[in-house]
CSV table of C-alpha atoms in Angstrom, one decimal:
chain,number,residue,atom,x,y,z
M,250,MET,CA,152.8,69.4,35.1
M,251,VAL,CA,150.2,72.7,36.0
M,252,SER,CA,148.5,73.7,33.5
M,253,LEU,CA,148.1,77.5,32.4
M,254,LYS,CA,144.3,77.4,32.8
M,255,SER,CA,144.8,76.5,36.7
M,256,ARG,CA,147.5,78.9,37.2
M,257,SER,CA,145.6,81.8,36.3
M,258,TYR,CA,142.8,80.4,39.0
M,259,LEU,CA,145.8,80.8,41.3
M,260,SER,CA,146.6,83.8,40.6
M,261,ILE,CA,142.9,85.2,40.5
M,262,LEU,CA,142.4,83.3,44.0
M,263,LEU,CA,146.0,85.1,45.4
M,264,HIS,CA,144.7,88.1,44.5
M,265,ILE,CA,141.4,87.8,46.0
M,266,PHE,CA,142.6,86.6,49.7
M,267,SER,CA,144.9,88.9,49.9
M,268,TRP,CA,142.7,91.9,49.4
M,269,MET,CA,140.5,90.0,52.0
M,270,LEU,CA,143.4,89.9,54.4
M,271,PHE,CA,144.0,94.1,53.6
M,272,ALA,CA,140.6,94.4,54.2
M,273,PHE,CA,140.2,92.8,57.1
M,274,VAL,CA,142.9,95.1,58.7
M,275,LEU,CA,141.8,98.0,57.2
M,276,LEU,CA,138.4,97.6,58.4
M,277,PHE,CA,138.3,95.0,60.9
M,278,HIS,CA,141.6,94.5,62.4
M,279,GLN,CA,142.7,98.3,63.8
M,280,PRO,CA,139.4,100.2,64.0
M,281,LEU,CA,137.8,97.0,66.4
M,282,SER,CA,141.2,97.1,68.6
M,283,TRP,CA,140.1,100.8,69.7
M,284,ASN,CA,137.2,99.8,72.1
M,285,ILE,CA,134.9,102.9,70.6
M,286,THR,CA,131.8,102.9,68.7
M,287,LEU,CA,132.3,104.5,65.3
M,288,PRO,CA,129.9,105.9,63.0
M,289,PRO,CA,128.3,104.7,60.0
M,290,GLN,CA,130.1,107.4,58.1
M,291,PHE,CA,134.0,105.5,59.3
M,292,TRP,CA,132.8,102.2,57.8
M,293,VAL,CA,131.6,103.9,54.4
M,294,LYS,CA,135.3,105.7,54.6
M,295,GLN,CA,136.9,102.8,55.1
M,296,GLY,CA,135.3,100.9,52.1
M,297,CYS,CA,135.4,103.5,49.8
M,298,ILE,CA,139.3,104.0,50.7
M,299,LEU,CA,139.6,100.5,50.2
M,300,VAL,CA,137.9,100.0,46.7
M,301,MET,CA,140.3,103.5,45.4
M,302,LEU,CA,143.0,101.8,47.0
M,303,ILE,CA,142.3,98.2,44.6
M,304,ALA,CA,141.2,100.9,41.1
M,305,VAL,CA,144.8,102.4,41.8
M,306,PHE,CA,146.4,98.9,42.0
M,307,TYR,CA,145.2,97.6,38.8
M,308,VAL,CA,145.3,100.6,36.9
M,309,ASN,CA,148.5,100.6,38.0
M,310,SER,CA,149.8,97.2,37.2
M,311,LYS,CA,147.1,96.6,34.2
M,312,ILE,CA,147.5,100.0,32.4
M,313,LEU,CA,150.1,102.2,33.2
M,314,VAL,CA,153.2,100.1,33.7
M,315,PRO,CA,152.7,98.1,30.7
M,316,GLN,CA,152.0,101.0,28.2
M,317,LEU,CA,154.6,103.8,30.5
M,318,LEU,CA,157.6,101.9,32.1
M,319,LEU,CA,157.9,98.5,30.4
M,320,LYS,CA,157.8,101.3,27.3
M,321,ASN,CA,161.4,102.9,28.9
M,322,LYS,CA,158.8,106.1,29.4
M,323,THR,CA,159.6,106.5,32.8
M,324,LEU,CA,159.4,110.8,33.4
M,325,THR,CA,155.9,110.6,32.0
M,326,PHE,CA,154.7,107.4,34.5
M,327,VAL,CA,156.6,109.7,37.2
M,328,LEU,CA,154.1,112.6,36.4
M,329,VAL,CA,151.1,110.3,35.8
M,330,ILE,CA,151.8,108.9,39.1
M,331,LEU,CA,152.1,112.1,40.7
M,332,ALA,CA,149.4,113.7,39.0
M,333,ILE,CA,146.7,111.1,40.4
M,334,ALA,CA,148.4,111.3,43.7
M,335,ILE,CA,147.2,115.1,43.6
M,336,LEU,CA,144.1,114.7,42.6
M,337,ALA,CA,143.4,112.5,45.2
M,338,LYS,CA,144.6,114.6,47.8
M,339,PRO,CA,141.2,116.0,48.4
M,340,LEU,CA,139.6,112.7,48.6
M,341,ARG,CA,141.5,111.9,51.9
M,342,LYS,CA,141.2,115.3,53.0
M,343,ASP,CA,139.4,115.1,57.1
M,344,HIS,CA,136.7,117.1,57.5
M,345,ARG,CA,136.8,118.5,61.1
């Protein structure tokens, strides 16, 4: 029988490996297949996007879902998600 303590380690390892795979795809697989030299700003931007995605995932899963969605406050949950999306829009804007 697997103890509860070892299950938590498995969950943490699963999260770490999942984010590492996602980071590999975001940071290396696609950009390195373009066969062009990318400036350092690209790598910083991609790293910041990765950190933001991780933060949004855990805020949503650990705070918003238990506090709002699981307490049948669906409208509030949707409004908070929309507010986060609207506030994050300027961060994703490309400056050309």
